mmCIF file of C-alpha atoms and ligand atoms in Angstrom:
data_model
loop_
_atom_site.group_PDB
_atom_site.id
_atom_site.type_symbol
_atom_site.label_atom_id
_atom_site.label_comp_id
_atom_site.label_asym_id
_atom_site.label_seq_id
_atom_site.Cartn_x
_atom_site.Cartn_y
_atom_site.Cartn_z
ATOM 1 C CA UNK A 1 -15.233 -25.090 0.500
ATOM 2 C CA UNK A 2 -13.391 -22.738 -1.842
ATOM 3 C CA UNK A 3 -10.604 -20.594 -0.437
ATOM 4 C CA UNK A 4 -8.600 -17.739 -1.970
ATOM 5 C CA UNK A 5 -4.862 -18.289 -2.114
ATOM 6 C CA UNK A 6 -2.021 -16.020 -3.216
ATOM 7 C CA UNK A 7 -0.105 -17.701 -6.032
ATOM 8 C CA UNK A 8 2.354 -14.995 -7.057
ATOM 9 C CA UNK A 9 3.530 -11.449 -6.507
ATOM 10 C CA UNK A 10 5.083 -8.747 -8.662
ATOM 11 C CA UNK A 11 6.074 -5.123 -8.375
ATOM 12 C CA UNK A 12 7.484 -2.126 -10.147
ATOM 13 C CA UNK A 13 9.306 0.997 -9.020
ATOM 14 C CA UNK A 14 9.992 3.948 -11.345
ATOM 15 C CA UNK A 15 13.705 4.204 -12.188
ATOM 16 C CA UNK A 16 14.017 7.778 -10.891
ATOM 17 C CA UNK A 17 15.312 7.316 -7.316
ATOM 18 C CA UNK A 18 15.275 10.457 -5.172
ATOM 19 C CA UNK A 19 17.443 10.505 -2.048
ATOM 20 C CA UNK A 20 17.108 12.625 1.078
ATOM 21 C CA UNK A 21 20.162 14.557 -0.134
ATOM 22 C CA UNK A 22 18.307 15.354 -3.377
ATOM 23 C CA UNK A 23 15.427 16.735 -1.293
ATOM 24 C CA UNK A 24 17.847 18.912 0.711
ATOM 25 C CA UNK A 25 18.305 20.871 -2.542
ATOM 26 C CA UNK A 26 14.539 21.427 -2.883
ATOM 27 C CA UNK A 27 13.228 22.234 0.610
ATOM 28 C CA UNK A 28 14.603 23.233 4.016
ATOM 29 C CA UNK A 29 15.257 19.722 5.313
ATOM 30 C CA UNK A 30 18.138 17.375 6.062
ATOM 31 C CA UNK A 31 18.982 13.721 5.515
ATOM 32 C CA UNK A 32 19.408 13.393 9.292
ATOM 33 C CA UNK A 33 15.923 14.800 10.073
ATOM 34 C CA UNK A 34 14.177 12.597 7.519
ATOM 35 C CA UNK A 35 16.074 9.459 8.541
ATOM 36 C CA UNK A 36 15.615 9.933 12.281
ATOM 37 C CA UNK A 37 11.894 10.901 12.100
ATOM 38 C CA UNK A 38 10.782 8.483 9.385
ATOM 39 C CA UNK A 39 13.512 5.923 8.567
ATOM 40 C CA UNK A 40 13.265 6.930 4.890
ATOM 41 C CA UNK A 41 16.457 7.252 2.817
ATOM 42 C CA UNK A 42 15.157 7.011 -0.764
ATOM 43 C CA UNK A 43 11.893 7.009 -2.693
ATOM 44 C CA UNK A 44 11.108 6.473 -6.389
ATOM 45 C CA UNK A 45 9.266 9.131 -8.368
ATOM 46 C CA UNK A 46 7.452 8.492 -11.660
ATOM 47 C CA UNK A 47 8.491 10.420 -14.751
ATOM 48 C CA UNK A 48 5.932 12.922 -16.101
ATOM 49 C CA UNK A 49 4.915 10.493 -18.848
ATOM 50 C CA UNK A 50 4.387 7.579 -16.415
ATOM 51 C CA UNK A 51 0.857 7.142 -15.059
ATOM 52 C CA UNK A 52 -0.542 4.881 -12.360
ATOM 53 C CA UNK A 53 -1.733 2.309 -14.905
ATOM 54 C CA UNK A 54 1.774 2.219 -16.437
ATOM 55 C CA UNK A 55 3.203 1.237 -13.057
ATOM 56 C CA UNK A 56 0.315 -1.198 -12.472
ATOM 57 C CA UNK A 57 0.891 -2.846 -15.856
ATOM 58 C CA UNK A 58 4.559 -3.550 -15.094
ATOM 59 C CA UNK A 59 3.715 -4.954 -11.651
ATOM 60 C CA UNK A 60 0.927 -7.088 -13.163
ATOM 61 C CA UNK A 61 3.219 -8.524 -15.827
ATOM 62 C CA UNK A 62 5.837 -9.373 -13.220
ATOM 63 C CA UNK A 63 3.205 -11.224 -11.101
ATOM 64 C CA UNK A 64 1.845 -13.058 -14.175
ATOM 65 C CA UNK A 65 5.366 -14.096 -15.214
ATOM 66 C CA UNK A 66 6.193 -15.267 -11.686
ATOM 67 C CA UNK A 67 3.266 -17.715 -11.835
ATOM 68 C CA UNK A 68 3.734 -18.499 -15.539
ATOM 69 C CA UNK A 69 0.167 -17.387 -16.230
ATOM 70 C CA UNK A 70 -1.276 -15.665 -19.270
ATOM 71 C CA UNK A 71 -3.411 -12.526 -18.850
ATOM 72 C CA UNK A 72 -6.491 -14.231 -20.309
ATOM 73 C CA UNK A 73 -6.625 -16.568 -17.295
ATOM 74 C CA UNK A 74 -7.498 -13.559 -15.082
ATOM 75 C CA UNK A 75 -11.220 -13.087 -14.410
ATOM 76 C CA UNK A 76 -11.156 -10.143 -11.965
ATOM 77 C CA UNK A 77 -9.014 -7.002 -11.780
ATOM 78 C CA UNK A 78 -9.051 -4.748 -8.716
ATOM 79 C CA UNK A 79 -6.700 -1.791 -8.423
ATOM 80 C CA UNK A 80 -6.352 0.074 -5.145
ATOM 81 C CA UNK A 81 -5.318 3.624 -5.934
ATOM 82 C CA UNK A 82 -5.794 7.210 -4.806
ATOM 83 C CA UNK A 83 -4.142 8.534 -7.940
ATOM 84 C CA UNK A 84 -6.064 7.013 -10.844
ATOM 85 C CA UNK A 85 -4.957 8.017 -14.352
ATOM 86 C CA UNK A 86 -8.312 9.593 -15.218
ATOM 87 C CA UNK A 87 -11.626 10.432 -13.566
ATOM 88 C CA UNK A 88 -12.923 7.548 -15.656
ATOM 89 C CA UNK A 89 -12.560 4.902 -16.995
ATOM 90 C CA UNK A 90 -10.914 3.333 -13.970
ATOM 91 C CA UNK A 91 -7.225 2.466 -14.012
ATOM 92 C CA UNK A 92 -8.343 -1.169 -13.764
ATOM 93 C CA UNK A 93 -10.207 -0.861 -17.100
ATOM 94 C CA UNK A 94 -7.204 0.864 -18.690
ATOM 95 C CA UNK A 95 -5.004 -1.983 -17.469
ATOM 96 C CA UNK A 96 -7.484 -4.608 -18.647
ATOM 97 C CA UNK A 97 -7.255 -3.193 -22.164
ATOM 98 C CA UNK A 98 -3.432 -3.085 -22.072
ATOM 99 C CA UNK A 99 -3.290 -6.713 -20.961
ATOM 100 C CA UNK A 100 -5.745 -7.711 -23.703
ATOM 101 C CA UNK A 101 -8.254 -9.183 -21.243
ATOM 102 C CA UNK A 102 -11.895 -8.921 -22.289
ATOM 103 C CA UNK A 103 -15.117 -9.122 -20.336
ATOM 104 C CA UNK A 104 -14.149 -9.763 -16.714
ATOM 105 C CA UNK A 105 -15.045 -7.225 -13.999
ATOM 106 C CA UNK A 106 -12.402 -4.532 -13.497
ATOM 107 C CA UNK A 107 -12.633 -1.627 -11.066
ATOM 108 C CA UNK A 108 -10.681 0.685 -8.756
ATOM 109 C CA UNK A 109 -10.948 0.864 -4.986
ATOM 110 C CA UNK A 110 -10.210 4.056 -3.063
ATOM 111 C CA UNK A 111 -9.164 3.678 0.573
ATOM 112 C CA UNK A 112 -5.883 5.595 0.350
ATOM 113 C CA UNK A 113 -3.013 3.822 2.164
ATOM 114 C CA UNK A 114 -5.340 1.015 3.338
ATOM 115 C CA UNK A 115 -6.566 0.528 -0.240
ATOM 116 C CA UNK A 116 -4.739 -2.724 -0.812
ATOM 117 C CA UNK A 117 -6.384 -4.250 2.272
ATOM 118 C CA UNK A 118 -9.793 -3.296 0.813
ATOM 119 C CA UNK A 119 -8.914 -4.630 -2.657
ATOM 120 C CA UNK A 120 -7.662 -7.926 -1.267
ATOM 121 C CA UNK A 121 -10.761 -8.324 0.902
ATOM 122 C CA UNK A 122 -13.037 -7.782 -2.123
ATOM 123 C CA UNK A 123 -11.093 -10.200 -4.328
ATOM 124 C CA UNK A 124 -11.123 -12.814 -1.571
ATOM 125 C CA UNK A 125 -14.922 -12.554 -1.339
ATOM 126 C CA UNK A 126 -15.359 -12.788 -5.129
ATOM 127 C CA UNK A 127 -13.308 -15.992 -5.111
ATOM 128 C CA UNK A 128 -14.863 -17.553 -2.033
ATOM 129 C CA UNK A 129 -18.341 -17.000 -3.481
ATOM 130 C CA UNK A 130 -17.268 -18.449 -6.863
ATOM 131 C CA UNK A 131 -17.772 -15.128 -8.681
ATOM 132 C CA UNK A 132 -14.145 -15.253 -9.827
ATOM 133 C CA UNK A 133 -11.439 -17.902 -9.982
ATOM 134 C CA UNK A 134 -8.249 -15.892 -10.472
ATOM 135 C CA UNK A 135 -7.886 -12.239 -9.512
ATOM 136 C CA UNK A 136 -5.235 -9.649 -10.180
ATOM 137 C CA UNK A 137 -5.106 -7.428 -7.094
ATOM 138 C CA UNK A 138 -2.922 -4.359 -7.393
ATOM 139 C CA UNK A 139 -1.909 -1.377 -5.300
ATOM 140 C CA UNK A 140 -0.562 1.351 -7.594
ATOM 141 C CA UNK A 141 0.157 5.014 -6.958
ATOM 142 C CA UNK A 142 1.713 8.102 -8.440
ATOM 143 C CA UNK A 143 1.328 9.865 -5.099
ATOM 144 C CA UNK A 144 3.996 12.378 -6.141
ATOM 145 C CA UNK A 145 1.257 14.061 -8.244
ATOM 146 C CA UNK A 146 -0.723 15.094 -5.144
ATOM 147 C CA UNK A 147 2.248 16.323 -3.132
ATOM 148 C CA UNK A 148 3.260 19.950 -2.711
ATOM 149 C CA UNK A 149 6.977 19.739 -3.453
ATOM 150 C CA UNK A 150 7.491 22.974 -1.521
ATOM 151 C CA UNK A 151 5.964 21.535 1.691
ATOM 152 C CA UNK A 152 8.745 19.830 3.647
ATOM 153 C CA UNK A 153 6.294 18.294 6.124
ATOM 154 C CA UNK A 154 4.808 16.025 3.433
ATOM 155 C CA UNK A 155 7.101 15.899 0.381
ATOM 156 C CA UNK A 156 9.828 13.917 2.142
ATOM 157 C CA UNK A 157 7.415 11.106 3.063
ATOM 158 C CA UNK A 158 5.886 9.744 -0.132
ATOM 159 C CA UNK A 159 6.954 7.797 -3.217
ATOM 160 C CA UNK A 160 5.496 6.126 -6.311
ATOM 161 C CA UNK A 161 5.262 2.434 -7.199
ATOM 162 C CA UNK A 162 3.031 -0.565 -7.756
ATOM 163 C CA UNK A 163 2.674 -4.032 -6.288
ATOM 164 C CA UNK A 164 0.549 -6.869 -7.668
ATOM 165 C CA UNK A 165 -0.711 -10.119 -6.232
ATOM 166 C CA UNK A 166 -2.511 -12.939 -8.032
ATOM 167 C CA UNK A 167 -5.124 -14.676 -5.907
ATOM 168 C CA UNK A 168 -6.861 -17.831 -7.078
ATOM 169 C CA UNK A 169 -9.443 -20.358 -5.959
ATOM 170 C CA UNK A 170 -7.997 -23.237 -3.963
ATOM 171 C CA UNK A 171 -9.147 -26.254 -1.940
ATOM 172 C CA UNK A 172 -6.676 -25.345 0.798
ATOM 173 C CA UNK A 173 -6.882 -22.158 2.882
ATOM 174 C CA UNK A 174 -4.727 -19.212 1.828
ATOM 175 C CA UNK A 175 -6.337 -15.999 3.051
ATOM 176 C CA UNK A 176 -7.890 -17.055 6.368
ATOM 177 C CA UNK A 177 -9.601 -13.822 7.412
ATOM 178 C CA UNK A 178 -9.754 -10.155 6.432
ATOM 179 C CA UNK A 179 -10.749 -7.257 8.681
ATOM 180 C CA UNK A 180 -11.708 -3.811 7.389
ATOM 181 C CA UNK A 181 -12.539 -0.604 9.250
ATOM 182 C CA UNK A 182 -13.100 3.088 8.588
ATOM 183 C CA UNK A 183 -13.902 6.156 10.675
ATOM 184 C CA UNK A 184 -14.784 9.269 8.684
ATOM 185 C CA UNK A 185 -14.679 11.544 11.732
ATOM 186 C CA UNK A 186 -10.926 11.800 11.064
ATOM 187 C CA UNK A 187 -11.426 13.057 7.492
ATOM 188 C CA UNK A 188 -9.554 16.317 8.089
ATOM 189 C CA UNK A 189 -6.384 14.866 9.616
ATOM 190 C CA UNK A 190 -5.118 13.445 6.328
ATOM 191 C CA UNK A 191 -6.651 14.573 3.055
ATOM 192 C CA UNK A 192 -6.513 16.152 -0.374
ATOM 193 C CA UNK A 193 -9.590 18.322 0.206
ATOM 194 C CA UNK A 194 -10.440 18.952 -3.451
ATOM 195 C CA UNK A 195 -11.839 16.862 -6.279
ATOM 196 C CA UNK A 196 -14.226 16.723 -9.193
ATOM 197 C CA UNK A 197 -17.268 18.015 -7.291
ATOM 198 C CA UNK A 198 -15.451 20.341 -4.853
ATOM 199 C CA UNK A 199 -12.897 23.066 -5.626
ATOM 200 C CA UNK A 200 -12.159 21.516 -9.017
ATOM 201 C CA UNK A 201 -10.231 24.658 -10.004
ATOM 202 C CA UNK A 202 -7.458 23.530 -7.644
ATOM 203 C CA UNK A 203 -7.225 20.252 -9.502
ATOM 204 C CA UNK A 204 -7.083 22.081 -12.813
ATOM 205 C CA UNK A 205 -4.387 24.535 -11.688
ATOM 206 C CA UNK A 206 -2.310 21.741 -10.157
ATOM 207 C CA UNK A 207 -2.676 22.514 -6.466
ATOM 208 C CA UNK A 208 -4.527 19.415 -5.264
ATOM 209 C CA UNK A 209 -2.111 18.590 -2.478
ATOM 210 C CA UNK A 210 -1.920 16.235 0.475
ATOM 211 C CA UNK A 211 -2.449 17.872 3.871
ATOM 212 C CA UNK A 212 -1.636 16.037 7.072
ATOM 213 C CA UNK A 213 -1.583 16.612 10.793
ATOM 214 C CA UNK A 214 1.329 14.215 11.147
ATOM 215 C CA UNK A 215 1.504 13.834 14.923
ATOM 216 C CA UNK A 216 -2.212 13.002 15.296
ATOM 217 C CA UNK A 217 -2.127 10.616 12.347
ATOM 218 C CA UNK A 218 0.895 8.895 13.864
ATOM 219 C CA UNK A 219 -0.781 8.403 17.242
ATOM 220 C CA UNK A 220 -4.026 6.973 15.827
ATOM 221 C CA UNK A 221 -2.201 4.850 13.218
ATOM 222 C CA UNK A 222 -0.214 2.998 15.891
ATOM 223 C CA UNK A 223 -3.358 2.317 17.957
ATOM 224 C CA UNK A 224 -5.425 1.127 14.970
ATOM 225 C CA UNK A 225 -2.634 -1.053 13.572
ATOM 226 C CA UNK A 226 -2.215 -2.755 16.952
ATOM 227 C CA UNK A 227 -5.940 -3.266 17.437
ATOM 228 C CA UNK A 228 -6.697 -4.637 13.977
ATOM 229 C CA UNK A 229 -3.717 -7.013 14.162
ATOM 230 C CA UNK A 230 -5.043 -8.341 17.478
ATOM 231 C CA UNK A 231 -8.499 -8.703 15.920
ATOM 232 C CA UNK A 232 -7.020 -10.827 13.101
ATOM 233 C CA UNK A 233 -5.025 -13.015 15.492
ATOM 234 C CA UNK A 234 -8.033 -13.544 17.748
ATOM 235 C CA UNK A 235 -10.317 -14.416 14.813
ATOM 236 C CA UNK A 236 -7.881 -17.160 13.860
ATOM 237 C CA UNK A 237 -7.247 -18.384 17.405
ATOM 238 C CA UNK A 238 -3.490 -17.810 17.061
ATOM 239 C CA UNK A 239 -1.000 -15.706 18.989
ATOM 240 C CA UNK A 240 1.670 -13.418 17.608
ATOM 241 C CA UNK A 241 4.371 -16.109 18.018
ATOM 242 C CA UNK A 242 2.724 -18.163 15.285
ATOM 243 C CA UNK A 243 3.114 -15.340 12.753
ATOM 244 C CA UNK A 244 6.143 -15.910 10.505
ATOM 245 C CA UNK A 245 6.048 -12.454 8.884
ATOM 246 C CA UNK A 246 4.236 -9.196 9.484
ATOM 247 C CA UNK A 247 3.903 -6.854 6.504
ATOM 248 C CA UNK A 248 2.632 -3.492 7.742
ATOM 249 C CA UNK A 249 1.827 -0.446 5.638
ATOM 250 C CA UNK A 250 5.102 1.391 5.119
ATOM 251 C CA UNK A 251 4.521 4.995 6.241
ATOM 252 C CA UNK A 252 7.113 5.613 8.908
ATOM 253 C CA UNK A 253 9.733 3.342 10.496
ATOM 254 C CA UNK A 254 8.730 4.667 13.929
ATOM 255 C CA UNK A 255 5.089 3.625 13.372
ATOM 256 C CA UNK A 256 6.261 0.169 12.261
ATOM 257 C CA UNK A 257 8.566 -0.376 15.252
ATOM 258 C CA UNK A 258 6.002 0.992 17.739
ATOM 259 C CA UNK A 259 3.320 -1.345 16.351
ATOM 260 C CA UNK A 260 5.677 -4.345 16.385
ATOM 261 C CA UNK A 261 6.664 -3.591 19.979
ATOM 262 C CA UNK A 262 3.052 -3.320 21.140
ATOM 263 C CA UNK A 263 2.206 -6.620 19.432
ATOM 264 C CA UNK A 264 5.334 -8.347 20.751
ATOM 265 C CA UNK A 265 6.717 -9.394 17.362
ATOM 266 C CA UNK A 266 10.497 -9.063 16.828
ATOM 267 C CA UNK A 267 11.612 -6.721 14.043
ATOM 268 C CA UNK A 268 13.425 -9.696 12.439
ATOM 269 C CA UNK A 269 9.933 -10.946 11.452
ATOM 270 C CA UNK A 270 8.723 -7.589 10.100
ATOM 271 C CA UNK A 271 9.166 -6.749 6.402
ATOM 272 C CA UNK A 272 10.459 -3.184 6.033
ATOM 273 C CA UNK A 273 10.803 -1.306 2.746
ATOM 274 C CA UNK A 274 9.940 2.220 3.873
ATOM 275 C CA UNK A 275 13.655 3.048 3.987
ATOM 276 C CA UNK A 276 13.984 2.535 0.216
ATOM 277 C CA UNK A 277 10.412 3.163 -1.051
ATOM 278 C CA UNK A 278 9.042 5.881 1.250
ATOM 279 C CA UNK A 279 5.273 5.756 1.704
ATOM 280 C CA UNK A 280 3.777 4.487 -1.565
ATOM 281 C CA UNK A 281 0.229 4.506 -0.139
ATOM 282 C CA UNK A 282 -1.874 1.621 -1.533
ATOM 283 C CA UNK A 283 1.211 0.123 -3.200
ATOM 284 C CA UNK A 284 3.284 -0.237 -0.051
ATOM 285 C CA UNK A 285 2.039 -3.630 1.198
ATOM 286 C CA UNK A 286 2.118 -5.562 -2.117
ATOM 287 C CA UNK A 287 5.491 -3.956 -2.923
ATOM 288 C CA UNK A 288 6.926 -5.107 0.419
ATOM 289 C CA UNK A 289 5.321 -8.536 -0.049
ATOM 290 C CA UNK A 290 7.003 -8.951 -3.443
ATOM 291 C CA UNK A 291 10.398 -7.805 -2.158
ATOM 292 C CA UNK A 292 10.292 -10.430 0.611
ATOM 293 C CA UNK A 293 9.088 -13.214 -1.718
ATOM 294 C CA UNK A 294 11.801 -12.472 -4.269
ATOM 295 C CA UNK A 295 14.632 -12.228 -1.718
ATOM 296 C CA UNK A 296 13.581 -15.612 -0.318
ATOM 297 C CA UNK A 297 12.376 -14.566 3.127
ATOM 298 C CA UNK A 298 8.707 -15.415 2.512
ATOM 299 C CA UNK A 299 8.278 -19.075 1.556
ATOM 300 C CA UNK A 300 5.249 -21.236 0.728
ATOM 301 C CA UNK A 301 3.484 -22.236 3.927
ATOM 302 C CA UNK A 302 4.562 -19.143 5.892
ATOM 303 C CA UNK A 303 1.873 -17.506 8.016
ATOM 304 C CA UNK A 304 1.624 -13.813 7.308
ATOM 305 C CA UNK A 305 -0.131 -10.891 8.947
ATOM 306 C CA UNK A 306 -0.597 -7.846 6.720
ATOM 307 C CA UNK A 307 -2.081 -4.555 7.839
ATOM 308 C CA UNK A 308 -2.700 -1.106 6.456
ATOM 309 C CA UNK A 309 -3.781 2.335 7.639
ATOM 310 C CA UNK A 310 -4.676 5.440 5.661
ATOM 311 C CA UNK A 311 -6.711 8.579 5.114
ATOM 312 C CA UNK A 312 -10.378 8.463 6.006
ATOM 313 C CA UNK A 313 -9.295 7.004 8.341
ATOM 314 C CA UNK A 314 -9.367 3.527 6.841
ATOM 315 C CA UNK A 315 -7.538 0.494 8.169
ATOM 316 C CA UNK A 316 -7.507 -3.256 7.863
ATOM 317 C CA UNK A 317 -5.631 -6.514 8.309
ATOM 318 C CA UNK A 318 -5.519 -10.007 6.850
ATOM 319 C CA UNK A 319 -4.075 -13.266 8.150
ATOM 320 C CA UNK A 320 -2.983 -15.718 5.476
ATOM 321 C CA UNK A 321 -0.876 -18.718 4.648
ATOM 322 C CA UNK A 322 1.340 -18.076 1.638
HETATM 323 O O1 LIG B 1 0.219 6.618 5.200
HETATM 324 C C1 LIG B 1 -0.831 7.181 5.933
HETATM 325 C C2 LIG B 1 -0.453 7.547 7.243
HETATM 326 N N1 LIG B 1 0.568 8.577 7.344
HETATM 327 C C3 LIG B 1 1.338 8.485 8.374
HETATM 328 O O2 LIG B 1 1.243 7.535 9.086
HETATM 329 C C4 LIG B 1 2.289 9.630 8.735
HETATM 330 C C5 LIG B 1 2.209 9.853 10.216
HETATM 331 N N2 LIG B 1 3.046 10.891 10.760
HETATM 332 C C6 LIG B 1 4.407 10.862 10.729
HETATM 333 O O3 LIG B 1 4.993 9.990 10.153
HETATM 334 C C7 LIG B 1 5.151 11.928 11.486
HETATM 335 O O4 LIG B 1 4.261 12.640 12.304
HETATM 336 C C8 LIG B 1 5.951 12.916 10.593
HETATM 337 C C9 LIG B 1 7.141 12.189 9.987
HETATM 338 C C10 LIG B 1 5.052 13.435 9.497
HETATM 339 C C11 LIG B 1 6.480 14.090 11.400
HETATM 340 O O5 LIG B 1 7.255 13.627 12.473
HETATM 341 P P1 LIG B 1 7.084 14.278 13.928
HETATM 342 O O6 LIG B 1 8.084 13.647 14.785
HETATM 343 O O7 LIG B 1 5.643 14.096 14.289
HETATM 344 O O8 LIG B 1 7.478 15.779 13.666
HETATM 345 P P2 LIG B 1 6.592 17.101 13.833
HETATM 346 O O9 LIG B 1 5.528 17.137 12.805
HETATM 347 O O10 LIG B 1 6.187 17.174 15.257
HETATM 348 O O11 LIG B 1 7.616 18.226 13.517
HETATM 349 C C12 LIG B 1 8.733 18.473 14.358
HETATM 350 C C13 LIG B 1 9.507 19.635 13.786
HETATM 351 C C14 LIG B 1 8.655 20.860 13.430
HETATM 352 O O12 LIG B 1 9.430 21.988 13.770
HETATM 353 P P3 LIG B 1 9.130 22.802 15.131
HETATM 354 O O13 LIG B 1 7.711 23.273 14.998
HETATM 355 O O14 LIG B 1 9.320 21.809 16.238
HETATM 356 O O15 LIG B 1 10.152 23.880 15.089
HETATM 357 C C15 LIG B 1 8.530 20.794 11.931
HETATM 358 O O16 LIG B 1 8.385 22.062 11.340
HETATM 359 O O17 LIG B 1 10.129 19.230 12.560
HETATM 360 C C16 LIG B 1 9.844 20.202 11.542
HETATM 361 N N3 LIG B 1 9.802 19.515 10.254
HETATM 362 C C17 LIG B 1 10.885 19.306 9.498
HETATM 363 N N4 LIG B 1 12.172 19.631 9.660
HETATM 364 C C18 LIG B 1 13.033 19.255 8.711
HETATM 365 C C19 LIG B 1 8.713 18.976 9.640
HETATM 366 N N5 LIG B 1 9.106 18.412 8.480
HETATM 367 C C20 LIG B 1 10.432 18.595 8.359
HETATM 368 C C21 LIG B 1 11.387 18.244 7.402
HETATM 369 N N6 LIG B 1 12.677 18.595 7.628
HETATM 370 N N7 LIG B 1 11.080 17.559 6.287
#
């Protein structure tokens, strides 16, 4: 039996770091409000000339270097993003060209903040069915481009960045199970309600902005994150005590702590980056994964539960051995 196993991670954050105090100069907010309601202190914002595929390229190179692999050994590229460079070609194709890879499938996946869970699930299935042997799976976002920087209820929450993971075929299990869900009835609670085929003028005049009913999103996010984590544990016949690390989507420190409490996992086993990255949407999980690998917390053989939640709503989890 062929399994899919994570062999390396990489990430990239734009150098422009924006603190809560910087935001105090832009909207009617305070460091204290942002910190107490979200746990966020800083976020990184891409420069005007930096696009999603620029961030993805740097994360990809860092993952390739970490595993001492050359780009031409990659035979699948999946990028989870809500903020693709162009309508088409996909950011994955743009990245493929930059990396000098020719011929392998390359495509984007759109499931907002749960996008990385979807991308990883797809790559895992490609590998398990022998359609690919080594995949570059990336979450990359320039979410700052779809934020109204005059709206204090959303602009303090998000940041830009990219995280990359290389997954390859292996005789020993790596990713044990993946679990994806969506429920479109919640489409209006978190959205950018414009696009190519609807209200395109708002895209053109630069007012395609994120709208969110924060309290409702919060409540449903905690429930879904708890439920999908339990689904993953049950599918693997393990309990929460056998999880070495949980890497949740990084939207709000209060969502993370509430989910951890409901699941009964101590915060010492939960990877948290929301304080320094803000919510980087599809990039948040692979970014947090890479931070914890590079600082030595996550080690080979560790059992890891990752889970995401985003607009749609979409949500998912995976249980894996690193
Ligand atoms: O990644 C996908 C999923 N996204 C999420 O999971 C986000 C989920 N939601 C949240 O994280 C939280 O609901 C928020 C952080 C967005 C908001 O926290 P909250 O505790 O739910 O606050 P609230 O929306 O109930 O607002 C409380 C008050 C309001 O004032 P009034 O009406 O009580 O006078 C807001 O106007 O806080 C006000 N407020 C702010 N004040 C200072 C909202 N944003 C700000 C701000 N600074 N930036």
